[in-house]
Every structure is written in structure tokens, then in C-alpha cells.
PDB file of C-alpha atoms and ligand atoms in Angstrom:
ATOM      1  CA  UNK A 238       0.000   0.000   0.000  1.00 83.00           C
ATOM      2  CA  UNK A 239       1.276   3.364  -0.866  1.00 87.00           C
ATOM      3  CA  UNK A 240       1.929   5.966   2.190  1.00 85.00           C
ATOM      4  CA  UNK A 241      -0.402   8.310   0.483  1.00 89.00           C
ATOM      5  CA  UNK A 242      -3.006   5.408   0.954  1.00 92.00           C
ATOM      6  CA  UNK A 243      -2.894   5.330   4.405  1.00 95.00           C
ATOM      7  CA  UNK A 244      -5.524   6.176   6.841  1.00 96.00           C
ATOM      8  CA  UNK A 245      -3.961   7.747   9.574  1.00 97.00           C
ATOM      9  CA  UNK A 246      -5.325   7.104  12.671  1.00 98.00           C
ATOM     10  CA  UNK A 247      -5.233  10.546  15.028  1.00 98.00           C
ATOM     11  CA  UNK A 248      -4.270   8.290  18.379  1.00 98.00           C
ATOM     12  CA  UNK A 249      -2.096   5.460  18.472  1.00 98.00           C
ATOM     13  CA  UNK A 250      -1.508   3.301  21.779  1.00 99.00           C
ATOM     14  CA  UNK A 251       1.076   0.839  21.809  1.00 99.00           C
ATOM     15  CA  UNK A 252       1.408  -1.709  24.503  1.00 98.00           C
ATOM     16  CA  UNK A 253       5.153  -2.341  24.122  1.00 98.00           C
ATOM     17  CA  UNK A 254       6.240  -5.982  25.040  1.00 98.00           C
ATOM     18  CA  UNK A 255       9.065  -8.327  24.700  1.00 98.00           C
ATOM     19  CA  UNK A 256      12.068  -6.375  25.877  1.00 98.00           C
ATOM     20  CA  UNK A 257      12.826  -9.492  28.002  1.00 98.00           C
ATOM     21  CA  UNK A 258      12.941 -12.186  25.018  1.00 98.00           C
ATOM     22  CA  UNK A 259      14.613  -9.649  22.765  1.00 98.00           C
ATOM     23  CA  UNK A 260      17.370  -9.868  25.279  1.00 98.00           C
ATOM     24  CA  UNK A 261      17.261 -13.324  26.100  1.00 98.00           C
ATOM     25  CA  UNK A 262      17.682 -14.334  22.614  1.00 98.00           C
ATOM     26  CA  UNK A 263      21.172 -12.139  22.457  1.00 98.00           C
ATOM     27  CA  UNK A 264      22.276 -13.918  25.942  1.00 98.00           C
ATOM     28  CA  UNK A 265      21.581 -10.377  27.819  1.00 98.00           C
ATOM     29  CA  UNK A 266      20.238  -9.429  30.846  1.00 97.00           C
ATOM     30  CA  UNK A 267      16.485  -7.986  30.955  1.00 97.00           C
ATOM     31  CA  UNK A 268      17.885  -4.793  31.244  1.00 97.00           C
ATOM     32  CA  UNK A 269      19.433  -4.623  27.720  1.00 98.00           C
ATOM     33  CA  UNK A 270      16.385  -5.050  26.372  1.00 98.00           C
ATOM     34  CA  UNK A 271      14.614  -2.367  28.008  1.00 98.00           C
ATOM     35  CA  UNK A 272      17.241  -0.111  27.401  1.00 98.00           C
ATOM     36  CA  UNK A 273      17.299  -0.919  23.541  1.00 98.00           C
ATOM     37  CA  UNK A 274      13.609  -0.378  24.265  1.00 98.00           C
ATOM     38  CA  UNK A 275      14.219   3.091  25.563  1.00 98.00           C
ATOM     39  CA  UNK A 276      15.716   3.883  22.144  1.00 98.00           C
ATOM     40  CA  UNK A 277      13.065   2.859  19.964  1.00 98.00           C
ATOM     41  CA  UNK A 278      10.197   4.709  21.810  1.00 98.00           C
ATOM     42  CA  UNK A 279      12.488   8.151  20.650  1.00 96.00           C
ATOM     43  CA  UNK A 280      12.891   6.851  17.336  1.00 97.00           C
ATOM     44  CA  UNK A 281       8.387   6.092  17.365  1.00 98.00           C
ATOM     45  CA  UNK A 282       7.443   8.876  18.453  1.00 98.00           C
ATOM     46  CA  UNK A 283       9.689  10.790  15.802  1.00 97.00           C
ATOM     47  CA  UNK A 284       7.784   8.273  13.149  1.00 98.00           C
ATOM     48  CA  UNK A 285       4.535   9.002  14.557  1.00 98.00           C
ATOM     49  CA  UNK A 286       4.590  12.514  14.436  1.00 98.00           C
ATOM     50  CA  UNK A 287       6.013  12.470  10.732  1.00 98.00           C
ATOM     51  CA  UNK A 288       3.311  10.119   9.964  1.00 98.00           C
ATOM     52  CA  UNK A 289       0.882  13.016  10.365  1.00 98.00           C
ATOM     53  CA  UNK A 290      -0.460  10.647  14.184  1.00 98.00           C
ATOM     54  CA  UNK A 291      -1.429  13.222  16.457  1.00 98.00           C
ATOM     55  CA  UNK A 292      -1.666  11.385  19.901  1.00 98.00           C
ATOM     56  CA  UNK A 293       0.629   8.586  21.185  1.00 98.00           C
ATOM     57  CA  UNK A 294       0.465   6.319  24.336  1.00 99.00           C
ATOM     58  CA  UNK A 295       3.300   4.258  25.249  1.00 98.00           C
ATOM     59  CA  UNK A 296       3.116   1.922  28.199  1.00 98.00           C
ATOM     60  CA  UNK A 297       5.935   2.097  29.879  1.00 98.00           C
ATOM     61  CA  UNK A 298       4.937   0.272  33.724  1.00 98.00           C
ATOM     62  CA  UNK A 299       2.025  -1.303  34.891  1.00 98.00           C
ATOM     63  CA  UNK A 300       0.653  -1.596  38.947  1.00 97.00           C
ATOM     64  CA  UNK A 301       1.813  -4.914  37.838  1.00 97.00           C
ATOM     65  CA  UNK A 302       5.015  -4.368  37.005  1.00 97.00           C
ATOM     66  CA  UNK A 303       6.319  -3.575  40.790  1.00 98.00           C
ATOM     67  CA  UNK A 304       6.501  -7.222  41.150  1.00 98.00           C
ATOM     68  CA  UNK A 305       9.350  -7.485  39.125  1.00 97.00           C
ATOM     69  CA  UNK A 306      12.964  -8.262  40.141  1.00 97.00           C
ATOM     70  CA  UNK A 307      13.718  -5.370  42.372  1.00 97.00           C
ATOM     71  CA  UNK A 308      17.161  -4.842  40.323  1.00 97.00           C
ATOM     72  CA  UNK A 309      14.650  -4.655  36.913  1.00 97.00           C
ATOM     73  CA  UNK A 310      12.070  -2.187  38.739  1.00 98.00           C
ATOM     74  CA  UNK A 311      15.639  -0.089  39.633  1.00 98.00           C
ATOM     75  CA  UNK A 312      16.943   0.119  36.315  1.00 97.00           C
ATOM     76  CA  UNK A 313      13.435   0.882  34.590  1.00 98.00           C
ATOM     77  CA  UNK A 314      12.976   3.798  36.942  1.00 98.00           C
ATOM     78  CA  UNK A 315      16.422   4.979  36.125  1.00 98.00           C
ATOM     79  CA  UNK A 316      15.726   4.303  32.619  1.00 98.00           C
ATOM     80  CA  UNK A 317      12.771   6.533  33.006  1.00 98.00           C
ATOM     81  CA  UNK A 318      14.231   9.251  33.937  1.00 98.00           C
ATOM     82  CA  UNK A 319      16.867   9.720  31.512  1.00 98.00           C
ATOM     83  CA  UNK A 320      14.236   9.154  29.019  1.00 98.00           C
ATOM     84  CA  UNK A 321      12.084  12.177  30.556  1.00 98.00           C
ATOM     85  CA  UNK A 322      15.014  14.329  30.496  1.00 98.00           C
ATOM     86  CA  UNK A 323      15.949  13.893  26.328  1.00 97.00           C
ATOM     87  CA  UNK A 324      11.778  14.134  26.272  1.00 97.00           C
ATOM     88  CA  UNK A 325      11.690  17.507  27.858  1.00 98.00           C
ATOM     89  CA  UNK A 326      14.824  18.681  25.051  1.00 98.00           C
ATOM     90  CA  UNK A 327      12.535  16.885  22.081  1.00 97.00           C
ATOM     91  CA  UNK A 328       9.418  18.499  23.346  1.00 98.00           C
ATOM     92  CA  UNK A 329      11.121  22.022  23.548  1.00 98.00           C
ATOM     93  CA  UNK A 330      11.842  21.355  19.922  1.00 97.00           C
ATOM     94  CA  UNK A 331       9.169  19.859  18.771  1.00 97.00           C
ATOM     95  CA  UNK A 332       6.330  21.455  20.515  1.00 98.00           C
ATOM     96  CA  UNK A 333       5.887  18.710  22.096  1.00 98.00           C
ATOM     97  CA  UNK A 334       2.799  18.212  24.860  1.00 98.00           C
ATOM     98  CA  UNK A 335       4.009  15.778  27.667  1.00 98.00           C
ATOM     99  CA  UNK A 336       1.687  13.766  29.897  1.00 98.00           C
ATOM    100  CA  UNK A 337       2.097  11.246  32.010  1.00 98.00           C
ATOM    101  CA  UNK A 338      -0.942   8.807  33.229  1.00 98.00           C
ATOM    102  CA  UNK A 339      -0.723   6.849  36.168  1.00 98.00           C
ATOM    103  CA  UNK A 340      -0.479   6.778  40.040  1.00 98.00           C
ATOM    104  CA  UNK A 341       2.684   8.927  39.830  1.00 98.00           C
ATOM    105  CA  UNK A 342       2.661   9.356  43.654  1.00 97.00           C
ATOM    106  CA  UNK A 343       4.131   6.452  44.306  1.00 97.00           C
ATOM    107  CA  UNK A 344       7.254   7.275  41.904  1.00 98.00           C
ATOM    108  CA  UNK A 345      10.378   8.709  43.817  1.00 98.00           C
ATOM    109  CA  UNK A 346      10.177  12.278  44.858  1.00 98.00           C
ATOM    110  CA  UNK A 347      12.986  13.256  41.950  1.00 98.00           C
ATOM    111  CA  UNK A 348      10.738  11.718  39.432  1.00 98.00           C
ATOM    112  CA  UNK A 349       7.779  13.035  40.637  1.00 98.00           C
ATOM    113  CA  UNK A 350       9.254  16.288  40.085  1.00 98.00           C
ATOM    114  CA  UNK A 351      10.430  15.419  36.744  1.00 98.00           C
ATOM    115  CA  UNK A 352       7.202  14.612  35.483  1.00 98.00           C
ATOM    116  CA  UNK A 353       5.549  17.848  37.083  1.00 98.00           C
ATOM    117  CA  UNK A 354       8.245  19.966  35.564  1.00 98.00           C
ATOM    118  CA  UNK A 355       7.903  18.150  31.908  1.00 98.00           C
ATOM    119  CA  UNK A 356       3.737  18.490  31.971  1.00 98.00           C
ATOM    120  CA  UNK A 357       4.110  22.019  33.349  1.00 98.00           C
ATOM    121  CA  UNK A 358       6.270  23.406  30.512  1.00 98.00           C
ATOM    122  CA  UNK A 359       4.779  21.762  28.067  1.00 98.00           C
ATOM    123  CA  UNK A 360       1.538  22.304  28.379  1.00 98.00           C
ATOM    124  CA  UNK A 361       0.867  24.754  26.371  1.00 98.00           C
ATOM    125  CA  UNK A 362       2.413  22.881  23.181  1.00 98.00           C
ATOM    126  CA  UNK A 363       0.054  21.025  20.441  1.00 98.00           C
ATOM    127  CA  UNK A 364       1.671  20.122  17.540  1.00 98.00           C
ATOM    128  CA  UNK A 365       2.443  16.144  19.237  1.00 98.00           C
ATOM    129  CA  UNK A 366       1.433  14.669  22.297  1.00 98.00           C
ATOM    130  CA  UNK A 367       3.106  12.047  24.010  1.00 98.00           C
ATOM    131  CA  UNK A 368       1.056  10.547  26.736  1.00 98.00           C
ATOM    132  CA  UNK A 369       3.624   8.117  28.789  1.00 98.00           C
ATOM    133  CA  UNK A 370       1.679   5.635  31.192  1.00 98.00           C
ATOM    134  CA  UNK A 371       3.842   4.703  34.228  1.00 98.00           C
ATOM    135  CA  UNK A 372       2.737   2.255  37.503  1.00 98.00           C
ATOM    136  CA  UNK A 373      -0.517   2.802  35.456  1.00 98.00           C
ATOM    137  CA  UNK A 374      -3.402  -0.187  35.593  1.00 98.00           C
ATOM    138  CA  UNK A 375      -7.306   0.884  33.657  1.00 98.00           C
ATOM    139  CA  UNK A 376      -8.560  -0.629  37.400  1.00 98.00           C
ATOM    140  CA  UNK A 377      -6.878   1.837  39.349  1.00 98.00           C
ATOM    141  CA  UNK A 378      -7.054   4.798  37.530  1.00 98.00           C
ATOM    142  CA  UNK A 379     -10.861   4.222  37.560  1.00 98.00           C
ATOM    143  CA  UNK A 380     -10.771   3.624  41.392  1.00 98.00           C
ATOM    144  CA  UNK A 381      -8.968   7.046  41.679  1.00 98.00           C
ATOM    145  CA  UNK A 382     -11.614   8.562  39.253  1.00 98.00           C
ATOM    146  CA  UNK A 383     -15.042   7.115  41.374  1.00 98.00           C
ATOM    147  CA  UNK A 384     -13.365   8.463  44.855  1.00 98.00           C
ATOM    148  CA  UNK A 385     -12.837  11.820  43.230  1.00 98.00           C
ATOM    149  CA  UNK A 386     -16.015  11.855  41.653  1.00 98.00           C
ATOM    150  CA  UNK A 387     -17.625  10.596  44.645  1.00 98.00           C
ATOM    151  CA  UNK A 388     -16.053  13.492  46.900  1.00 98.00           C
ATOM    152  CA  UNK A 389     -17.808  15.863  44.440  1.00 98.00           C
ATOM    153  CA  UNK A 390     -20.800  14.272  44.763  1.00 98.00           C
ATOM    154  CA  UNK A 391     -21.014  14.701  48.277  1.00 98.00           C
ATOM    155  CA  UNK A 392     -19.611  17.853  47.891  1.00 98.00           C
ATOM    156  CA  UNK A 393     -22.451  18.829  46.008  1.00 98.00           C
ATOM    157  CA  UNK A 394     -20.510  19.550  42.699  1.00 98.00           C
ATOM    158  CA  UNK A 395     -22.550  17.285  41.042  1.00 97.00           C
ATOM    159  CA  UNK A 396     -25.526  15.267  41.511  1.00 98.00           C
ATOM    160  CA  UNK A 397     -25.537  11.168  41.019  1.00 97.00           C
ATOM    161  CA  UNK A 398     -28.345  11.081  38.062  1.00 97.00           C
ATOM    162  CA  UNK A 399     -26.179  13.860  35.984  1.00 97.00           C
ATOM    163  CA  UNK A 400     -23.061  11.805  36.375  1.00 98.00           C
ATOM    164  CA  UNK A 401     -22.545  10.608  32.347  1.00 98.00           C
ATOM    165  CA  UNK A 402     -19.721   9.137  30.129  1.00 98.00           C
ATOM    166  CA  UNK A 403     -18.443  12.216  29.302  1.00 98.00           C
ATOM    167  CA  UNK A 404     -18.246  13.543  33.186  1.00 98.00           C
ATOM    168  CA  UNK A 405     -16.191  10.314  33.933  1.00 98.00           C
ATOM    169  CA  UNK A 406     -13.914  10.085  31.120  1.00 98.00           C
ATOM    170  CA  UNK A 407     -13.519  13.479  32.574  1.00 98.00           C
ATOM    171  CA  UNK A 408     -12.263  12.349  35.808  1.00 98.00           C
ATOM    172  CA  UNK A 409      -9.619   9.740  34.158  1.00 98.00           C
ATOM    173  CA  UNK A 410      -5.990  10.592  33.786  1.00 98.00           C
ATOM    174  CA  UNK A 411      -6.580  10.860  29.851  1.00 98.00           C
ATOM    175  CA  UNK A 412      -9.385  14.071  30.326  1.00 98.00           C
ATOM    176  CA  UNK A 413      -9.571  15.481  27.715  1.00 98.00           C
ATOM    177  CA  UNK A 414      -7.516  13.559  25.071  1.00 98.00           C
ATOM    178  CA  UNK A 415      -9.408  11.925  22.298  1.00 98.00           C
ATOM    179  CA  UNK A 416      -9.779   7.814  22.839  1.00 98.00           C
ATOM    180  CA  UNK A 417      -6.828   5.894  20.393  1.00 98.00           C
ATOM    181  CA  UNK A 418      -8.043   4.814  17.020  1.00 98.00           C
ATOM    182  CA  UNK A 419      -5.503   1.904  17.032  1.00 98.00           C
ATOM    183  CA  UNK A 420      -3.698  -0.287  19.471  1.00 98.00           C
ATOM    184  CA  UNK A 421      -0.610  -2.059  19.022  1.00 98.00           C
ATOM    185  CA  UNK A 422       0.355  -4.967  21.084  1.00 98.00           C
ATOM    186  CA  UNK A 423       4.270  -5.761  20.356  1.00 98.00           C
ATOM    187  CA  UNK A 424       5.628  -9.766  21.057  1.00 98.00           C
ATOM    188  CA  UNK A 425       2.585 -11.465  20.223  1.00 98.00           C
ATOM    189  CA  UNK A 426       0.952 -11.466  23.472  1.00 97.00           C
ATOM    190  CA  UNK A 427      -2.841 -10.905  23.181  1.00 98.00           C
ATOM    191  CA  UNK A 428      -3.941  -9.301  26.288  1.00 97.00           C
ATOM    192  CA  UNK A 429      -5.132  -5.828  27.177  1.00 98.00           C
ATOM    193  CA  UNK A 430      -3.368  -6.261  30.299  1.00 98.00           C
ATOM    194  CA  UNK A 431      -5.162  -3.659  32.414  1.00 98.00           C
ATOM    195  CA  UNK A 432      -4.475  -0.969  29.537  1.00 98.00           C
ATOM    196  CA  UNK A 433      -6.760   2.157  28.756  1.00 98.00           C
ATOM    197  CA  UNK A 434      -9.771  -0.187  29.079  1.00 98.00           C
ATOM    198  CA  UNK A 435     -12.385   2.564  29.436  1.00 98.00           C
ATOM    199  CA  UNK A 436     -10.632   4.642  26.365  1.00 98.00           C
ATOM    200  CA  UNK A 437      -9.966   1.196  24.134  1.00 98.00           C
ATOM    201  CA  UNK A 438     -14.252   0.623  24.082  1.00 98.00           C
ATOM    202  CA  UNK A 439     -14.037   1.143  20.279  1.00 96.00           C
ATOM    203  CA  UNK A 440     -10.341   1.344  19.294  1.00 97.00           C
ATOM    204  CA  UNK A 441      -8.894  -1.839  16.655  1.00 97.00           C
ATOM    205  CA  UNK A 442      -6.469  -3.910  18.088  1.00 98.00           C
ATOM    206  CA  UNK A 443      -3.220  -5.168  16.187  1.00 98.00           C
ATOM    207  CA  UNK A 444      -0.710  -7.668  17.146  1.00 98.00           C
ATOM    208  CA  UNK A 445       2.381  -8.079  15.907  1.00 98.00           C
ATOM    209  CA  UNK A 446       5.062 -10.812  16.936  1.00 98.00           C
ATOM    210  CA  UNK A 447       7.963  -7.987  16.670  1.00 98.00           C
ATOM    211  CA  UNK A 448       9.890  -7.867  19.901  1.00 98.00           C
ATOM    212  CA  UNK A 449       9.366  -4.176  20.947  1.00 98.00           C
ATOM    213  CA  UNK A 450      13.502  -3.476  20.510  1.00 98.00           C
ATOM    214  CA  UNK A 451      12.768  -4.504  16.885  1.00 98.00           C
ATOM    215  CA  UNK A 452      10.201  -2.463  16.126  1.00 98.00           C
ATOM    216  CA  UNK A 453      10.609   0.372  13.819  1.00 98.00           C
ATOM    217  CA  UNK A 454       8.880   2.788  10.912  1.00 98.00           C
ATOM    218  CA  UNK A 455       8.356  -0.227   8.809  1.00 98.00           C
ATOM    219  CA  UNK A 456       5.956  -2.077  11.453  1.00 98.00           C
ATOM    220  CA  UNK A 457       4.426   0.747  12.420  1.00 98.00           C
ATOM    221  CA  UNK A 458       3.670   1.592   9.082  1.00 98.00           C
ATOM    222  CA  UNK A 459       2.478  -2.360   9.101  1.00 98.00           C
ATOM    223  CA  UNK A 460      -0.130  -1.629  11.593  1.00 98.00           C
ATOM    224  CA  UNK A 461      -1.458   1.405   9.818  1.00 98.00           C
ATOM    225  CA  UNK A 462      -2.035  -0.429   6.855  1.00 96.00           C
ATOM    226  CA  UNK A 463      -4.098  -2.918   8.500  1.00 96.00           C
ATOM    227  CA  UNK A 464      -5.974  -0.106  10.306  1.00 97.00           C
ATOM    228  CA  UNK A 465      -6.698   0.772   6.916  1.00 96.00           C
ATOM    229  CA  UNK A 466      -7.974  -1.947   5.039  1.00 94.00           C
ATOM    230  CA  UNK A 467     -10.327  -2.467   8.140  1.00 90.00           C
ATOM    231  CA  UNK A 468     -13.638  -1.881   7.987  1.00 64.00           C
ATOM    232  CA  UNK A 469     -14.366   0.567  10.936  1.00 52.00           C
ATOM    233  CA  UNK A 470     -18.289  -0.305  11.782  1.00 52.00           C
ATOM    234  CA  UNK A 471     -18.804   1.665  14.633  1.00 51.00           C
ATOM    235  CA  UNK A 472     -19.870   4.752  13.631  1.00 49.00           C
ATOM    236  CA  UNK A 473     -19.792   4.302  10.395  1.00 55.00           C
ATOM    237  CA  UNK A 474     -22.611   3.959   7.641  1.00 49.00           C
ATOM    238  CA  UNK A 475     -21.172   1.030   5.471  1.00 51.00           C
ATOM    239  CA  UNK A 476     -20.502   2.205   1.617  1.00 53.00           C
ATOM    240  CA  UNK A 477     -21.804  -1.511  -0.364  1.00 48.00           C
TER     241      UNK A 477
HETATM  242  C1  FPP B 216       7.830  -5.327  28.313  1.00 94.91           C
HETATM  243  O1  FPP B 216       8.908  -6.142  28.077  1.00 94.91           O
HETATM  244  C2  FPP B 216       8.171  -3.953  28.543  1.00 94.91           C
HETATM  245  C3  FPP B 216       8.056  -3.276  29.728  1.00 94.91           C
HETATM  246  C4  FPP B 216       8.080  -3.861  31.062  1.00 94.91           C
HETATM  247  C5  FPP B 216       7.848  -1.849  29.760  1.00 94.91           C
HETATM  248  C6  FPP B 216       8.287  -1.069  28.576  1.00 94.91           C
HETATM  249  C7  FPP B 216       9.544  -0.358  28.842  1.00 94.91           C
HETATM  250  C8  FPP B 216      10.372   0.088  27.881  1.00 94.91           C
HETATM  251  C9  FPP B 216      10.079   0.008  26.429  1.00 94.91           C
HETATM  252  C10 FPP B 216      11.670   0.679  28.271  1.00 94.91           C
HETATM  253  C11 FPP B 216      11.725   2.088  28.633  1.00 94.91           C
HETATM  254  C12 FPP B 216      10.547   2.939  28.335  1.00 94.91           C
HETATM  255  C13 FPP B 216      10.612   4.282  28.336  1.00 94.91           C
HETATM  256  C14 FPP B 216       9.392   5.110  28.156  1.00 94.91           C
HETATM  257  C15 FPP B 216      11.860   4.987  28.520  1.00 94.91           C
HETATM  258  P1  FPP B 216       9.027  -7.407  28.985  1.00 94.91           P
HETATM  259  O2  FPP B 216      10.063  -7.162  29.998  1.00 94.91           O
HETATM  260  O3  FPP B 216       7.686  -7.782  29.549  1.00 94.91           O
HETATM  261  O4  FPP B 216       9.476  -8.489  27.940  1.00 94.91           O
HETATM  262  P2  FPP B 216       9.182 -10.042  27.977  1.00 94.91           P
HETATM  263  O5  FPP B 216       7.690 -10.210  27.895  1.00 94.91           O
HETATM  264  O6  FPP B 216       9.892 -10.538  26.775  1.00 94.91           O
HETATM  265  O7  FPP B 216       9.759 -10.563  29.258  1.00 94.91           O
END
């Protein structure tokens, strides 16, 4: 399919798996992988943006993920924060809007402030943005939306029978950003895994068996070209 072809979908979420295998297969630890990982989500979003995609998610650590070795949760947080700080450089460049979804609170204090620093002085850019989902889970971040919502109802912000979709997708971390047209699952897992479950009601799934180090332009173009040739029913009065 040629590029001009394609029907570029405004939000892209990418669920971004297999760092582990990747490094297995090269006789590495974990932590190579991730770190190879680290590189390609710079060299995505870059492709995203020149694809003409407006809105990307990248899942970088689940509630789940704490679980992990304690050296692999270590060296992902670290890995984090160098990331955020060639992020803040790329989105002074690129007028690039930085969010982060998640329960950042339990995050050390330095990246806390990281994060609050990115989001704050980039809020005001459009032309890309870069939602980054760390120790996020769909379950908890609708938890921390109800008790909100809950405390304004007995506030007496809002009554109980005026409470619709729109108000709650109003309390989630993603307010205010459009729901993702497209999904991409890397390693070829098949699982939502706790992911933007609320946002994903209507979005097309794609799964690749690409090991998130090896992913690149070429898949992601891939995708898109299956997002194409699908036919979108929701919403959408069928041609024949
Ligand atoms: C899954 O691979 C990947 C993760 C645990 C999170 C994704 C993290 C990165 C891509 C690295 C850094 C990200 C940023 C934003 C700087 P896995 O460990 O589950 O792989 P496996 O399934 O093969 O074991």
C-alpha cells in the first residue's frame, strides 16, 4: 500500500512488550532489552509525528510491574528518567505536549518532580502529544476517578443522576484527550493487560510478533495499513 493510501489514525496506543525475550535471545540481561527499548520509543514517536499521528500512548509500567525483580524495577525507573530528560529537550523542539498517566505518587520524589516539571512546561504545546503511562493499571485509575467523583458528589458539585460518560472520562488521567483509534500490542501477546480499558471501548487492536527493541517505521507503518484496510463499523454507515 502506498503511504499516500494510508488512513492515519489521530491516536495510536502501543502496549510495548518483549524487551525481556529480545534480550534473552542475544544472551543479555532484561535490562538490555529495556534499554534498547528506551531507544526505539524516541525513534516512534519521531515516526509518529512524521506520519501526520497526532496522539501517542506508550506503556511504559504497569501496577503490575512492581513485582518485578527489584534490580529490573531499579533500572526501569532509572531508565525513566533519563528518558524524561531527552523528552523535555525533544518536546522544547518539537512542541511537544508531555503527559504522564498513572499513580505517579508512588514514583520517587525526583521523578515526581520530573514529570511535574515536563507536563508544566509543556503544556501549552500542540503540535504532538506524548502521553507516557507509568505504575498505570485501567482498574486503578478508575478507582482514583469514582473516589474523586464521589467526593464531588457529596460535595455537592454534582448530583448522582447527571453523572454521564463524558463527566467520567472526565475524571480519568486521559481528560480530555481523544480515545486511540488503534492499538498495538508488540511480542505477540494478546492481552489488554489492564491498559486504557475505558478509552480502548471502540479502538482496533493489532498484534504483531515484533519484539518491541525490533520495532521500527516499517511495522508501524504495518499496523497502519491494517488499520486501513479495516472496515471501521462503529460509527460508520457502510458504503456496499
Ligand atoms: C515489556 O517487556 C516492557 C516493559 C516492562 C515496559 C516497557 C519499557 C520500555 C520500552 C523501556 C523504557 C521505556 C521508556 C518510556 C523509557 P518485557 O520485559 O515484559 O518483555 P518479555 O515479555 O519478553 O519478558
Amino acid at each position: 500500500m502506498d503511504i499516500s493510501e494510508l488512513k492515519i489514525p489521530t491516536h495510536v496506543s502501543i502496549i510495548m512488550d518483549g524487551n525481556g525475550r529480545w534480550a534473552k535471545k542475544r544472551g543479555m540481561p532484561r535490562t538490555f532489552g529495556h534499554k534498547r527499548g528506551a531507544e526505539v520509543v524516541m525513534d516512534i514517536c519521531q515516526d509518529a509525528d512524521d506520519l501526520g499521528i497526532k496522539y501517542l500512548t506508550i506503556y511504559a509500567f504497569s501496577t503490575e510491574n512492581w513485582r518485578r525483580a527489584e534490580s529490573e524495577v531499579r533500572a526501569l525507573m532509572t531508565l525513566f528518567s533519563q528518558y524524561l530528560k531527552i523528552c523535555y529537550r525533544k518536546a522544547m523542539e518539537n512542541n511537544m505536549h508531555v503527559i504522564v498517566i498513572g499513580d505517579t505518587s508512588a514514583l520517587a520524589r525526583s521523578l515526581q518532580e520530573q514529570i511535574r516539571v515536563l507536563e508544566e512546561d509543556t503544556k501549552d504545546f500542540d503540535h504532538f502529544y506524548l502521553q507516557i503511562a507509568i505504575n498505570y493499571g485501567s482498574r486503578d485509575e478508575m478507582v482514583r476517578a469514582m473516589r474523586r467523583l464521589a467526593a464531588d458528589c457529596a460535595d455537592g458539585k454534582i448530583a448522582a443522576g447527571e453523572i454521564t460518560e463524558e463527566t467520567f472520562s472526565g475524571y480519568l488521567d486521559t481528560a480530555g484527550i481523544p480515545d486511540p483509534d488503534l492499538m498495538i500490542r508488540t511480542s505477540g501477546e494478546e492481552r489488554l493487560s489492564n491498559y486504557l480499558m475505558w478509552q480502548h471501548a471502540y479502538s482496533e487492536f493489532y498484534f504483531t510478533d515484533c519484539l518491541w527493541p525490533d520495532f521500527n517505521k516499517e511495522e508501524l507503518v504495518r499496523a497502519i495499513e491494517a488499520y486501513t484496510r479495516r472496515d471501521r463499523r462503529y460509527g460508520k454507515v457502510k458504503e456496499d
